Tab-separated table of N, CA, C and O in Angstrom:
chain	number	residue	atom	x	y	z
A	1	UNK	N	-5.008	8.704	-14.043
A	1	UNK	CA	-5.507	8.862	-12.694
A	1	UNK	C	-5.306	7.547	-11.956
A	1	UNK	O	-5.643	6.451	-12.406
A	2	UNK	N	-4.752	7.751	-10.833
A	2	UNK	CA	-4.917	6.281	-10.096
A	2	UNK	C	-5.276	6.476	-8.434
A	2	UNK	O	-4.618	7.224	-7.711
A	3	UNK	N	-6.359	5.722	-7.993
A	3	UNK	CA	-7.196	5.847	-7.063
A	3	UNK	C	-6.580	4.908	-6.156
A	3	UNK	O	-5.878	4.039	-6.674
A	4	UNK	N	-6.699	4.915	-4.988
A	4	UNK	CA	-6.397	4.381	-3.789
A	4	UNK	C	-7.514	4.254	-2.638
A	4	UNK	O	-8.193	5.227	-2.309
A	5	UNK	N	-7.689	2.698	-1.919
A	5	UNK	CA	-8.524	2.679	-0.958
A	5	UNK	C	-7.970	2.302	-0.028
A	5	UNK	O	-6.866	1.777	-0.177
A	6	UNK	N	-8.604	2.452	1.399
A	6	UNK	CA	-7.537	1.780	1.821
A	6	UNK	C	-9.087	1.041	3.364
A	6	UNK	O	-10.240	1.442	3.524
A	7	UNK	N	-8.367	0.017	4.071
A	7	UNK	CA	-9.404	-0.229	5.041
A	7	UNK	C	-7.747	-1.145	5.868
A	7	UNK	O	-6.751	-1.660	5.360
A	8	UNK	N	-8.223	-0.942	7.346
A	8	UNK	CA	-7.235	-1.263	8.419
A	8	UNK	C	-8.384	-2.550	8.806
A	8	UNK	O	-9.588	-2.333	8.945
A	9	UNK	N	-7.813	-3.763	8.930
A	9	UNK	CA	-8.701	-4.585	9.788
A	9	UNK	C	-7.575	-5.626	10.917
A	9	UNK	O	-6.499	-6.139	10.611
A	10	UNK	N	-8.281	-5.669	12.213
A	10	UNK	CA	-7.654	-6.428	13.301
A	10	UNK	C	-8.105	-7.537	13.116
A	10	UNK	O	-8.240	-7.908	11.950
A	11	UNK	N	-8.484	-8.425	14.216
A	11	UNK	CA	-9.031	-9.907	14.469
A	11	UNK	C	-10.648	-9.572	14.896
A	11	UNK	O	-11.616	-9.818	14.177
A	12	UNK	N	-10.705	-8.811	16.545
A	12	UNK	CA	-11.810	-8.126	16.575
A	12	UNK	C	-12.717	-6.991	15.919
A	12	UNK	O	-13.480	-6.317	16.611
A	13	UNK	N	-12.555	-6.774	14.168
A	13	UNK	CA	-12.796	-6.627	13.439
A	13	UNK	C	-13.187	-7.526	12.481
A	13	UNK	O	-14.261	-7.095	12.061
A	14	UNK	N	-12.846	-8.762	11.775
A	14	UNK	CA	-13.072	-9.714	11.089
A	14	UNK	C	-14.415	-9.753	11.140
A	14	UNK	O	-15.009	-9.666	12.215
A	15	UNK	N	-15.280	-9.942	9.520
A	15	UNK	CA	-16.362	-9.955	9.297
A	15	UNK	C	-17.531	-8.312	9.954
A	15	UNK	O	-18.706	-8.245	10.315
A	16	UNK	N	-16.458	-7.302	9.827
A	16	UNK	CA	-16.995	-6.042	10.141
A	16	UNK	C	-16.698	-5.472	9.212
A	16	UNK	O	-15.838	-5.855	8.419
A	17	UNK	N	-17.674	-3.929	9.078
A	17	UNK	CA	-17.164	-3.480	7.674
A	17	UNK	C	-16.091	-2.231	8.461
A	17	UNK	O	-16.325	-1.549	9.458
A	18	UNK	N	-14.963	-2.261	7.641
A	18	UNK	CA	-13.933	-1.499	7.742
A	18	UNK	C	-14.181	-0.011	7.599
A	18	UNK	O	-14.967	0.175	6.670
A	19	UNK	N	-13.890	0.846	8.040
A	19	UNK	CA	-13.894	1.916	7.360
A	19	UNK	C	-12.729	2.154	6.715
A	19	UNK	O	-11.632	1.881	7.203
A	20	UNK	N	-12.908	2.690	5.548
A	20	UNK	CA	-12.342	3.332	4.145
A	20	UNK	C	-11.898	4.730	3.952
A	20	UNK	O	-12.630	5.718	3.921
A	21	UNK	N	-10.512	4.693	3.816
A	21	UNK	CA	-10.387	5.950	3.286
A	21	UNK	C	-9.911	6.093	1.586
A	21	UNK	O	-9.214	5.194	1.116
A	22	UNK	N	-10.154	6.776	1.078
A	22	UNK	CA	-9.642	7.118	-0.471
A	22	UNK	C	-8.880	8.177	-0.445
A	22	UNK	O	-8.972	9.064	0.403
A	23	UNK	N	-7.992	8.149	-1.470
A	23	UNK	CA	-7.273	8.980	-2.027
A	23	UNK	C	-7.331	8.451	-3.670
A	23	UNK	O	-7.498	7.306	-4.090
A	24	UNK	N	-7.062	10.155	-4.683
A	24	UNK	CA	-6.710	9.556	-6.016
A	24	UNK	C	-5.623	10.578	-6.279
A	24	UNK	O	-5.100	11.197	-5.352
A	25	UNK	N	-5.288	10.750	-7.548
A	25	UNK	CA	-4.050	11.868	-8.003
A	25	UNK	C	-3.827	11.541	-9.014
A	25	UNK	O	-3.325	10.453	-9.297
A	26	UNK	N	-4.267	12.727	-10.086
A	26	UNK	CA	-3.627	12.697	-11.362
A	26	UNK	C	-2.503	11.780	-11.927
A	26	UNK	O	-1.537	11.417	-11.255
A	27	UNK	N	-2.782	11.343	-13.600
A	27	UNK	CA	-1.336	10.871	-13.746
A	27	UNK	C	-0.575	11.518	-14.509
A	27	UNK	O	-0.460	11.380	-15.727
A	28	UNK	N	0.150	12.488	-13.588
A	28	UNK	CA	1.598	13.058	-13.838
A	28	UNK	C	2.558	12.856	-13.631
A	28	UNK	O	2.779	12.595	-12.448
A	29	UNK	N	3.847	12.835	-14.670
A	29	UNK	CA	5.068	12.532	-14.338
A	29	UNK	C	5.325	12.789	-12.401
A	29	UNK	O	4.368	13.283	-11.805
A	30	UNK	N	5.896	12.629	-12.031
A	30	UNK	CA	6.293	12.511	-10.630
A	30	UNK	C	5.718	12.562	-9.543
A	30	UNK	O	6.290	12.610	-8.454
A	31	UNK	N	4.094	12.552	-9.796
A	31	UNK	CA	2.941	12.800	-8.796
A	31	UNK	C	3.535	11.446	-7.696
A	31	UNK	O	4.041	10.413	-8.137
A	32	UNK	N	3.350	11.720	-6.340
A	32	UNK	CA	3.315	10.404	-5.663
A	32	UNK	C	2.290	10.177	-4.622
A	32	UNK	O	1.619	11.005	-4.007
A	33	UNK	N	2.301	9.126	-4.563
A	33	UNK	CA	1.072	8.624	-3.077
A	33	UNK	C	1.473	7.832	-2.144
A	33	UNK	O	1.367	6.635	-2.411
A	34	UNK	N	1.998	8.169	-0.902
A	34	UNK	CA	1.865	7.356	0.159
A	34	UNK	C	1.117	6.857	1.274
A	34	UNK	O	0.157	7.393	1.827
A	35	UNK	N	1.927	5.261	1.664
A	35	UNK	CA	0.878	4.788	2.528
A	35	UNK	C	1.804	4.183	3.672
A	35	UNK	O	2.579	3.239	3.521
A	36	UNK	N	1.572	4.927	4.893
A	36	UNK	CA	2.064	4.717	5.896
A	36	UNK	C	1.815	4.773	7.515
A	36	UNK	O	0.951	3.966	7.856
A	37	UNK	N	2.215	5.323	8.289
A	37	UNK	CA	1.881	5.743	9.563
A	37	UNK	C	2.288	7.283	9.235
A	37	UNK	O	1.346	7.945	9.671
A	38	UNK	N	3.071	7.995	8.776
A	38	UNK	CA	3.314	9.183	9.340
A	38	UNK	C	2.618	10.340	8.500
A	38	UNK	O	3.109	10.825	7.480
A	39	UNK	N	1.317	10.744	9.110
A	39	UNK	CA	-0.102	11.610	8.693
A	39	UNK	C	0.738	12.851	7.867
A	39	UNK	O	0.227	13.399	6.890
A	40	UNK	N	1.821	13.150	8.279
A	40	UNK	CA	2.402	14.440	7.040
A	40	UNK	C	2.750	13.992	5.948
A	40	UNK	O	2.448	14.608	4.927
A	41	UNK	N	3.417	12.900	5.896
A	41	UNK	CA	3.797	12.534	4.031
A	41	UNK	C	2.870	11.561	3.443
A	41	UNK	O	2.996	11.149	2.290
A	42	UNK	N	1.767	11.131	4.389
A	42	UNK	CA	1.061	10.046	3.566
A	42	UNK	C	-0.288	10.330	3.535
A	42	UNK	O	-1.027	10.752	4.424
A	43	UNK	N	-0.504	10.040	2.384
A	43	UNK	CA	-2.513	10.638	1.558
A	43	UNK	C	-2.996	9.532	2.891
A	43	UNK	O	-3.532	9.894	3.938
A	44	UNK	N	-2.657	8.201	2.529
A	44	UNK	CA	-3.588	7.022	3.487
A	44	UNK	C	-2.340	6.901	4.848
A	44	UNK	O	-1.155	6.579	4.936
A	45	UNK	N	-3.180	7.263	5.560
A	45	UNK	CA	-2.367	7.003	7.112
A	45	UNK	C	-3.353	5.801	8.161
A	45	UNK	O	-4.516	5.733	8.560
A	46	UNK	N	-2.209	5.049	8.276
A	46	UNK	CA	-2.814	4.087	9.431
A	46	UNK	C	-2.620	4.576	10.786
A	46	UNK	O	-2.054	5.577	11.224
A	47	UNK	N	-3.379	3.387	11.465
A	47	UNK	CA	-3.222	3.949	12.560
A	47	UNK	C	-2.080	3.680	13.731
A	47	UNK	O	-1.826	2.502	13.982
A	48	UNK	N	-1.342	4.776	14.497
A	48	UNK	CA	-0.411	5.166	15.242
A	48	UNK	C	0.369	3.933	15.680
A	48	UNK	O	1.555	3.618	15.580
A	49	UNK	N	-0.652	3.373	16.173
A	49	UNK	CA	0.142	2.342	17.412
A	49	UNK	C	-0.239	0.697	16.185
A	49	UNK	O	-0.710	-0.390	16.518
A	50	UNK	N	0.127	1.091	15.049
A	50	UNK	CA	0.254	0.239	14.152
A	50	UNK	C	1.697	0.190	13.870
A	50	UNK	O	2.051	0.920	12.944
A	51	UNK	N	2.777	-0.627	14.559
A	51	UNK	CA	4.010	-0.101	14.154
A	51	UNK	C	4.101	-1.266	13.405
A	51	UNK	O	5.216	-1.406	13.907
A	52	UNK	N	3.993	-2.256	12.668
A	52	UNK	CA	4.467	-3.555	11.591
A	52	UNK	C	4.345	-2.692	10.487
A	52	UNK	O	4.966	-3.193	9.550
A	53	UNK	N	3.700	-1.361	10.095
A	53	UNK	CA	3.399	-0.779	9.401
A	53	UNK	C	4.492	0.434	9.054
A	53	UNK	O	3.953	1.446	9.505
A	54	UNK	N	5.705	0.792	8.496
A	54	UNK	CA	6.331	2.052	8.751
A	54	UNK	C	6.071	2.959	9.054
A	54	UNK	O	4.898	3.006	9.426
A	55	UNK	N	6.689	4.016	9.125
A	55	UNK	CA	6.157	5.530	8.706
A	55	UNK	C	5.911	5.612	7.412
A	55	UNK	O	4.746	5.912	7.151
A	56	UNK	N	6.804	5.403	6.273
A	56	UNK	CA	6.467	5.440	5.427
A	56	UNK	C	6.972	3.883	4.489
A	56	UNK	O	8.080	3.541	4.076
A	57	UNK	N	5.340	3.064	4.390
A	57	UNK	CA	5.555	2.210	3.879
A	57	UNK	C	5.665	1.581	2.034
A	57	UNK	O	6.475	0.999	1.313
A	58	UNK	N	4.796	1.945	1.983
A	58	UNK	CA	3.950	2.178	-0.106
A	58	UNK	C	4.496	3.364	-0.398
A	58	UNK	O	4.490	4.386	0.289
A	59	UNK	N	5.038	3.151	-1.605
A	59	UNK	CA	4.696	4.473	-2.396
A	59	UNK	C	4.593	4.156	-3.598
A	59	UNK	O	5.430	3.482	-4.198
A	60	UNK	N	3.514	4.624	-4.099
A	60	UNK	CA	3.207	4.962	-5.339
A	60	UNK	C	3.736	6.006	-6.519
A	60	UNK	O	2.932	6.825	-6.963
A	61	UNK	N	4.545	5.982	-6.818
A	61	UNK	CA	5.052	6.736	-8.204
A	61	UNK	C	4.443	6.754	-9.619
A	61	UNK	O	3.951	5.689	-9.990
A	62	UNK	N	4.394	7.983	-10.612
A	62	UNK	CA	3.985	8.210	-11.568
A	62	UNK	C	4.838	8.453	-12.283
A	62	UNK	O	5.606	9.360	-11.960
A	63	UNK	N	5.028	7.783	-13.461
A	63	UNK	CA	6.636	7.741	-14.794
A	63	UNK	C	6.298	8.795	-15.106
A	63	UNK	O	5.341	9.493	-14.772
A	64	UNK	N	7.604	9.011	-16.184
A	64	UNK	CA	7.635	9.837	-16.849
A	64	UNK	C	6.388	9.827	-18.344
A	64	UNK	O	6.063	10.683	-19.168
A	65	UNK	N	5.978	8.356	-18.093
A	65	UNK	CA	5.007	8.161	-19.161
A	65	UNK	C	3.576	7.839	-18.877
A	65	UNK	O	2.731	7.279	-19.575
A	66	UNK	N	3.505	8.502	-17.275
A	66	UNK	CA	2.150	8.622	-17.234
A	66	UNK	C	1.925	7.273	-16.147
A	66	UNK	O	1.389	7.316	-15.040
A	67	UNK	N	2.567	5.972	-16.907
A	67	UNK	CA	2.353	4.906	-15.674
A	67	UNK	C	2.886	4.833	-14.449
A	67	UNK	O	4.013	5.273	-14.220
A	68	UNK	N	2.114	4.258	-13.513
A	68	UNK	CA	2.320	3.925	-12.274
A	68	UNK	C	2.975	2.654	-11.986
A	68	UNK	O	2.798	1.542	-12.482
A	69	UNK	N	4.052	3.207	-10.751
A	69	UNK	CA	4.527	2.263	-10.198
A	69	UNK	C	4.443	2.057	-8.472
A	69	UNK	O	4.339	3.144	-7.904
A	70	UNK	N	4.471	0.748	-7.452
A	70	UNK	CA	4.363	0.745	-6.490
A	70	UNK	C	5.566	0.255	-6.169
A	70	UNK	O	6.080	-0.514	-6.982
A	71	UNK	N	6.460	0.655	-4.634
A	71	UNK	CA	7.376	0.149	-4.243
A	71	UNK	C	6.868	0.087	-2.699
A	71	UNK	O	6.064	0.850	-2.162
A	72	UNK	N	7.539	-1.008	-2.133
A	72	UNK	CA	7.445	-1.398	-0.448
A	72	UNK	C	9.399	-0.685	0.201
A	72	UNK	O	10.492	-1.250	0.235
A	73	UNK	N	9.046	0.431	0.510
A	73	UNK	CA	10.195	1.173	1.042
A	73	UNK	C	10.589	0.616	2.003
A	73	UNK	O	9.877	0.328	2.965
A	74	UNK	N	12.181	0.292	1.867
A	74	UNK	CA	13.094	-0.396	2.976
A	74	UNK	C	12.420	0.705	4.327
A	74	UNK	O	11.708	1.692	4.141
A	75	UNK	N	12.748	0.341	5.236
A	75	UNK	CA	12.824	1.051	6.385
A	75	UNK	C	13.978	0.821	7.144
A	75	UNK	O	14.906	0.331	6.502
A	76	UNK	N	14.235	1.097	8.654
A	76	UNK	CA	15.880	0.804	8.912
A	76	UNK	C	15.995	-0.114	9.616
A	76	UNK	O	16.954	-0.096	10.388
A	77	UNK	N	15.097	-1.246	9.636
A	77	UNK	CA	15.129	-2.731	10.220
A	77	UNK	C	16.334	-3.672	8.530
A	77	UNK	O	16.297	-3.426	7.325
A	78	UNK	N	16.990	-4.447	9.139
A	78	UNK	CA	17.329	-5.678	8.146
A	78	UNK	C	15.777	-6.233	8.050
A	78	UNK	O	15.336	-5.617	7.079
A	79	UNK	N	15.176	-6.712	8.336
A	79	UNK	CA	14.124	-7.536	8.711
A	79	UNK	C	12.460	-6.772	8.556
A	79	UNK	O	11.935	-6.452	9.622
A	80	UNK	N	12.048	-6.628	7.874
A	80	UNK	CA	10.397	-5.757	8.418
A	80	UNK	C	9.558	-6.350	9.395
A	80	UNK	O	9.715	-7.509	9.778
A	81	UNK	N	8.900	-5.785	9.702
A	81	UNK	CA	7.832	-7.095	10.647
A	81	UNK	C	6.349	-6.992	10.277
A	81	UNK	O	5.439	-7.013	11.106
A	82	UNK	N	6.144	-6.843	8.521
A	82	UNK	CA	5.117	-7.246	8.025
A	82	UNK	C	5.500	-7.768	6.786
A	82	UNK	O	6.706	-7.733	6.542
A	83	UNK	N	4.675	-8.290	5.868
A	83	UNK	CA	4.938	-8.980	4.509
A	83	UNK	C	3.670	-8.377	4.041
A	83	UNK	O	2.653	-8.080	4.668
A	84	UNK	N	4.101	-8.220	2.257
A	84	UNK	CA	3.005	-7.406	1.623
A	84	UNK	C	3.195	-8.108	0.454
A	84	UNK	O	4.253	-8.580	0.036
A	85	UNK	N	1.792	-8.155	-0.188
A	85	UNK	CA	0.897	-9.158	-1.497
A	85	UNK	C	0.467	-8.396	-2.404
A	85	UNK	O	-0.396	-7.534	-2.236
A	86	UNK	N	0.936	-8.606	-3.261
A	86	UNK	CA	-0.156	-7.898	-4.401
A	86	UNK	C	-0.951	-8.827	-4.846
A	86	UNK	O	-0.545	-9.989	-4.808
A	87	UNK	N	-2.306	-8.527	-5.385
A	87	UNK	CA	-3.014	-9.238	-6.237
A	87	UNK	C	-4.198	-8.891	-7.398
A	87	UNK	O	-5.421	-8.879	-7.540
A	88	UNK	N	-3.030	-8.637	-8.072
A	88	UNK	CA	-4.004	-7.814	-9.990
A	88	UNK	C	-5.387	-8.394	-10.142
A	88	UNK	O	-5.614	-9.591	-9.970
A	89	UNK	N	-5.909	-7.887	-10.329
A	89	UNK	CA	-7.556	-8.344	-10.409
A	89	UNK	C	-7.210	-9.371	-11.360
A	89	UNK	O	-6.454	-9.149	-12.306
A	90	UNK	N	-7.941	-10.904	-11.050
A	90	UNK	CA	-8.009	-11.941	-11.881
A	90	UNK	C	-6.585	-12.544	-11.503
A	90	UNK	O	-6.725	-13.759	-11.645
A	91	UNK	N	-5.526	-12.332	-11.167
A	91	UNK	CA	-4.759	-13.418	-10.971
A	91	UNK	C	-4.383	-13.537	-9.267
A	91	UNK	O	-4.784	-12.813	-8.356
A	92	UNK	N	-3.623	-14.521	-9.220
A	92	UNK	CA	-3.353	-15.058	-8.322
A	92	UNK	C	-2.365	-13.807	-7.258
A	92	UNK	O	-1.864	-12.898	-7.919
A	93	UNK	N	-2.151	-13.776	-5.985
A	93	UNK	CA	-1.632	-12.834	-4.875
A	93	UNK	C	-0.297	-13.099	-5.160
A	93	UNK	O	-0.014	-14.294	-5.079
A	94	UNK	N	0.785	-12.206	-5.529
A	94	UNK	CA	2.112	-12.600	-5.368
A	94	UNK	C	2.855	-11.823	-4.067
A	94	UNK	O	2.373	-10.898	-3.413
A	95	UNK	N	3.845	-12.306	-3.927
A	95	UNK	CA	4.726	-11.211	-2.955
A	95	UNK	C	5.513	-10.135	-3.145
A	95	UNK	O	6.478	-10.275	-3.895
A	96	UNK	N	5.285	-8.904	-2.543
A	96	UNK	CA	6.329	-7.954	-2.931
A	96	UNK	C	7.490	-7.686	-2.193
A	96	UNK	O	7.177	-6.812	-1.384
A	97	UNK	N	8.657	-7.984	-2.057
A	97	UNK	CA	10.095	-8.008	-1.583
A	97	UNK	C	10.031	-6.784	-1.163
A	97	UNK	O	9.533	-5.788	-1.687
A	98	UNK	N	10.690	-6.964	0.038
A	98	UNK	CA	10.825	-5.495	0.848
A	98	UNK	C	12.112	-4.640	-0.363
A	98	UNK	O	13.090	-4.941	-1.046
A	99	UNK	N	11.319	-3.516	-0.029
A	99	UNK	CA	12.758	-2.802	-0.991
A	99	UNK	C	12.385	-2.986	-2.553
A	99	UNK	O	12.884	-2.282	-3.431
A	100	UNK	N	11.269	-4.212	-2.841
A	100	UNK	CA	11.052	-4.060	-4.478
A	100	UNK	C	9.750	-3.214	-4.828
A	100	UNK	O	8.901	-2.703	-4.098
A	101	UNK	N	9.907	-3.252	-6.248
A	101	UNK	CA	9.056	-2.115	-7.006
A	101	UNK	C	8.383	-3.164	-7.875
A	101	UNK	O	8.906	-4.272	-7.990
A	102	UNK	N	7.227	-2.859	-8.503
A	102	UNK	CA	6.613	-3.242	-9.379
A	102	UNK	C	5.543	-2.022	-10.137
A	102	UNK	O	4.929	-1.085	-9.626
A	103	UNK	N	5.620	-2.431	-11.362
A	103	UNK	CA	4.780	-1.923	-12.646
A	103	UNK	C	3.051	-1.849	-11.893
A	103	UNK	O	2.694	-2.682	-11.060
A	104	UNK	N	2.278	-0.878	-12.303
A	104	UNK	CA	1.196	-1.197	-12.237
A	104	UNK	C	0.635	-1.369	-13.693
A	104	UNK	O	0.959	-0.386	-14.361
A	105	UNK	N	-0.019	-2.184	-14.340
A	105	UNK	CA	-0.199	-2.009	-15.922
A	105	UNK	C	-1.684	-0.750	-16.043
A	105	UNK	O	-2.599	-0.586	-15.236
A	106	UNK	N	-1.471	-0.181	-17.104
A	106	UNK	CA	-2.326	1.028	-17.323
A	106	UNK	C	-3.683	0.378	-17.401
A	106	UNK	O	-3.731	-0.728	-17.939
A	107	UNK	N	-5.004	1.017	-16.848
A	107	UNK	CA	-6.101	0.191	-16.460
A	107	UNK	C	-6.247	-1.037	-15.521
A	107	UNK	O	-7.258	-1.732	-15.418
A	108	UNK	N	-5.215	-1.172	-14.934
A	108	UNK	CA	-5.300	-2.556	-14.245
A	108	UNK	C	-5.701	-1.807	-12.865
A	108	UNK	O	-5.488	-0.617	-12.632
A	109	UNK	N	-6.398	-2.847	-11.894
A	109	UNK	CA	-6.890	-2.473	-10.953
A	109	UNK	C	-6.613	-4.034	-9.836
A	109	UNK	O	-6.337	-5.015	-10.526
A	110	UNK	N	-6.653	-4.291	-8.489
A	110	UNK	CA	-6.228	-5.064	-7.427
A	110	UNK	C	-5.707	-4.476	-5.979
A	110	UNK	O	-5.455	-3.333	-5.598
A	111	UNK	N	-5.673	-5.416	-5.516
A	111	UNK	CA	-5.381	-4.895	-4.195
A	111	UNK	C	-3.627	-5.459	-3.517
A	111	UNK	O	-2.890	-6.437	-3.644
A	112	UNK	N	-3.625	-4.324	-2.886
A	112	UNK	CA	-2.197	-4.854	-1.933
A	112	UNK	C	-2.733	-5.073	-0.467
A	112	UNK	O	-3.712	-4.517	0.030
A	113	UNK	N	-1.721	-6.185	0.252
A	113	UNK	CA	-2.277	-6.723	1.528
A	113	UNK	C	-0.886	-6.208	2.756
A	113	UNK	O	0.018	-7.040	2.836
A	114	UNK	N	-0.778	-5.333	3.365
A	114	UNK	CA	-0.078	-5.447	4.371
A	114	UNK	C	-0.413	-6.165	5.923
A	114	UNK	O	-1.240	-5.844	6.776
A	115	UNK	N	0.643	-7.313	5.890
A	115	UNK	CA	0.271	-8.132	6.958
A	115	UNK	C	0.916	-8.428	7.933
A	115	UNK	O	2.011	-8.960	7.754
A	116	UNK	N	0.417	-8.166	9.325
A	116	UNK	CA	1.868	-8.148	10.332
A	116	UNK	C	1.975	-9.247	10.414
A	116	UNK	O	1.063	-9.982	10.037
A	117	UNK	N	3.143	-9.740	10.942
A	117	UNK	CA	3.783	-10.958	11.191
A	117	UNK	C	3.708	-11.822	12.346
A	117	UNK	O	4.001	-13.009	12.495
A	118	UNK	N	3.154	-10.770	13.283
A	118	UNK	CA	3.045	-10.959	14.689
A	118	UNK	C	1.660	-10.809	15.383
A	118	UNK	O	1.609	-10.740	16.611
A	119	UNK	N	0.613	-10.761	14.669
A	119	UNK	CA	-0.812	-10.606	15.004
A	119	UNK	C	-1.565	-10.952	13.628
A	119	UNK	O	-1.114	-11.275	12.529
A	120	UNK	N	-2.771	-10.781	14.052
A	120	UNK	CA	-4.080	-10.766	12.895
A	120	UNK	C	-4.491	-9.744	12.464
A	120	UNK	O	-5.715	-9.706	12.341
A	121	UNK	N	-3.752	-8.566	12.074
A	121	UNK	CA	-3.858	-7.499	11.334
A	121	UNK	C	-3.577	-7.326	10.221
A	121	UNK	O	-2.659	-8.053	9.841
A	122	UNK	N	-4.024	-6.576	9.406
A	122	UNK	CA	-3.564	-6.119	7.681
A	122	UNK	C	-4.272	-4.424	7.625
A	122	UNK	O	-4.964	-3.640	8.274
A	123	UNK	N	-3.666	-4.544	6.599
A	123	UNK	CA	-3.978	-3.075	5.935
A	123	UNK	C	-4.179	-3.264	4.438
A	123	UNK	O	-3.179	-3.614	3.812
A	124	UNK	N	-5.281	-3.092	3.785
A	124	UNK	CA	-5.619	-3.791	2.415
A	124	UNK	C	-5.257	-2.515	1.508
A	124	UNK	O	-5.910	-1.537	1.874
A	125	UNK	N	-4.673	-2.333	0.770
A	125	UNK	CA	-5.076	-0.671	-0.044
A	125	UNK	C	-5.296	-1.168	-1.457
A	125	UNK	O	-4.252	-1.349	-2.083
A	126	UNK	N	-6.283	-1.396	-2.017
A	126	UNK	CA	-7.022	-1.253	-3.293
A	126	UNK	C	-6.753	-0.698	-4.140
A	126	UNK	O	-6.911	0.493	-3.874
A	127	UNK	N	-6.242	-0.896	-5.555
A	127	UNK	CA	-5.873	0.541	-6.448
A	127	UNK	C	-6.392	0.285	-7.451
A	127	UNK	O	-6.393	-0.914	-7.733
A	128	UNK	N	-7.120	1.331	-8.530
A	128	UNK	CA	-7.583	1.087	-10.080
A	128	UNK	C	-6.675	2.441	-10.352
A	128	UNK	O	-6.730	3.548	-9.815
A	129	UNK	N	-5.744	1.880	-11.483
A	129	UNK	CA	-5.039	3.046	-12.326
A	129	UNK	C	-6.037	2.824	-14.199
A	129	UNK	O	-6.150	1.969	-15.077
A	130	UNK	N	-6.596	4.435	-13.854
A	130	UNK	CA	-6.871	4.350	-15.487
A	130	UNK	C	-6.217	4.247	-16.920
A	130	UNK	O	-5.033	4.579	-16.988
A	131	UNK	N	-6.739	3.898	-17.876
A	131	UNK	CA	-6.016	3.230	-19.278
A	131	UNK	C	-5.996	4.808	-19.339
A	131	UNK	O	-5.503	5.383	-20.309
């Protein structure tokens, strides 16, 4: 099973509590979860006039062995106009390359940071995948 949170915060937001949405989904071979702007293909949808954000930005994939993986989907810019962080509970925030994928390890839990480039916005989405 792997769970998803998600909270949108601006500048005039800072030190407010976000509202939260969740999503979770079985772990089955090819189950997926997205996180984007466009409300038909994605469980967590931001909001509209959030464009640093794709249509479809995250996706979450389920192996053939049950584990999860996250990728930051090219979109049709050379360039994105946000940067996104992972950071595994207990270690340090790394970066995820537009276009790259990474492992989630089974039981591991942390958050990803989508951050525009051009304002004081993010989009945090939280994930615990069970052992």
């Amino acid at each position: 099973m792997l769970e998803l949170t998600m909270a949108s915060v601006s500048e005039e937001d800072t030190g407010a509590t976000a509202g939260m949405l969740m999503a979770e989904a079985p772990s089955d071979p090819g189950t997926v979860l997205r996180v984007g702007r466009d409300k038909t293909v994605c469980r967590l949808a931001t909001p509209d006039d959030w464009l640093f954000v794709s249509r479809v930005h995250l996706e979450f994939l389920c192996g053939p062995d049950g584990g999860w993986q996250v990728t930051w989907l090219r979109g049709t810019h050379a360039e994105p106009s946000s940067e996104v962080s992972l950071t595994p509970a207990g270690r340090q925030a790394q970066p995820l390359p537009y276009g790259g994928t990474v492992t989630l390890p089974r039981g591991s839990s942390g958050e990803l940071v989508i951050r525009d480039r051009t304002a004081p916005r993010s989009v945090n989405v939280g994930f615990y995948h069970e052992a």
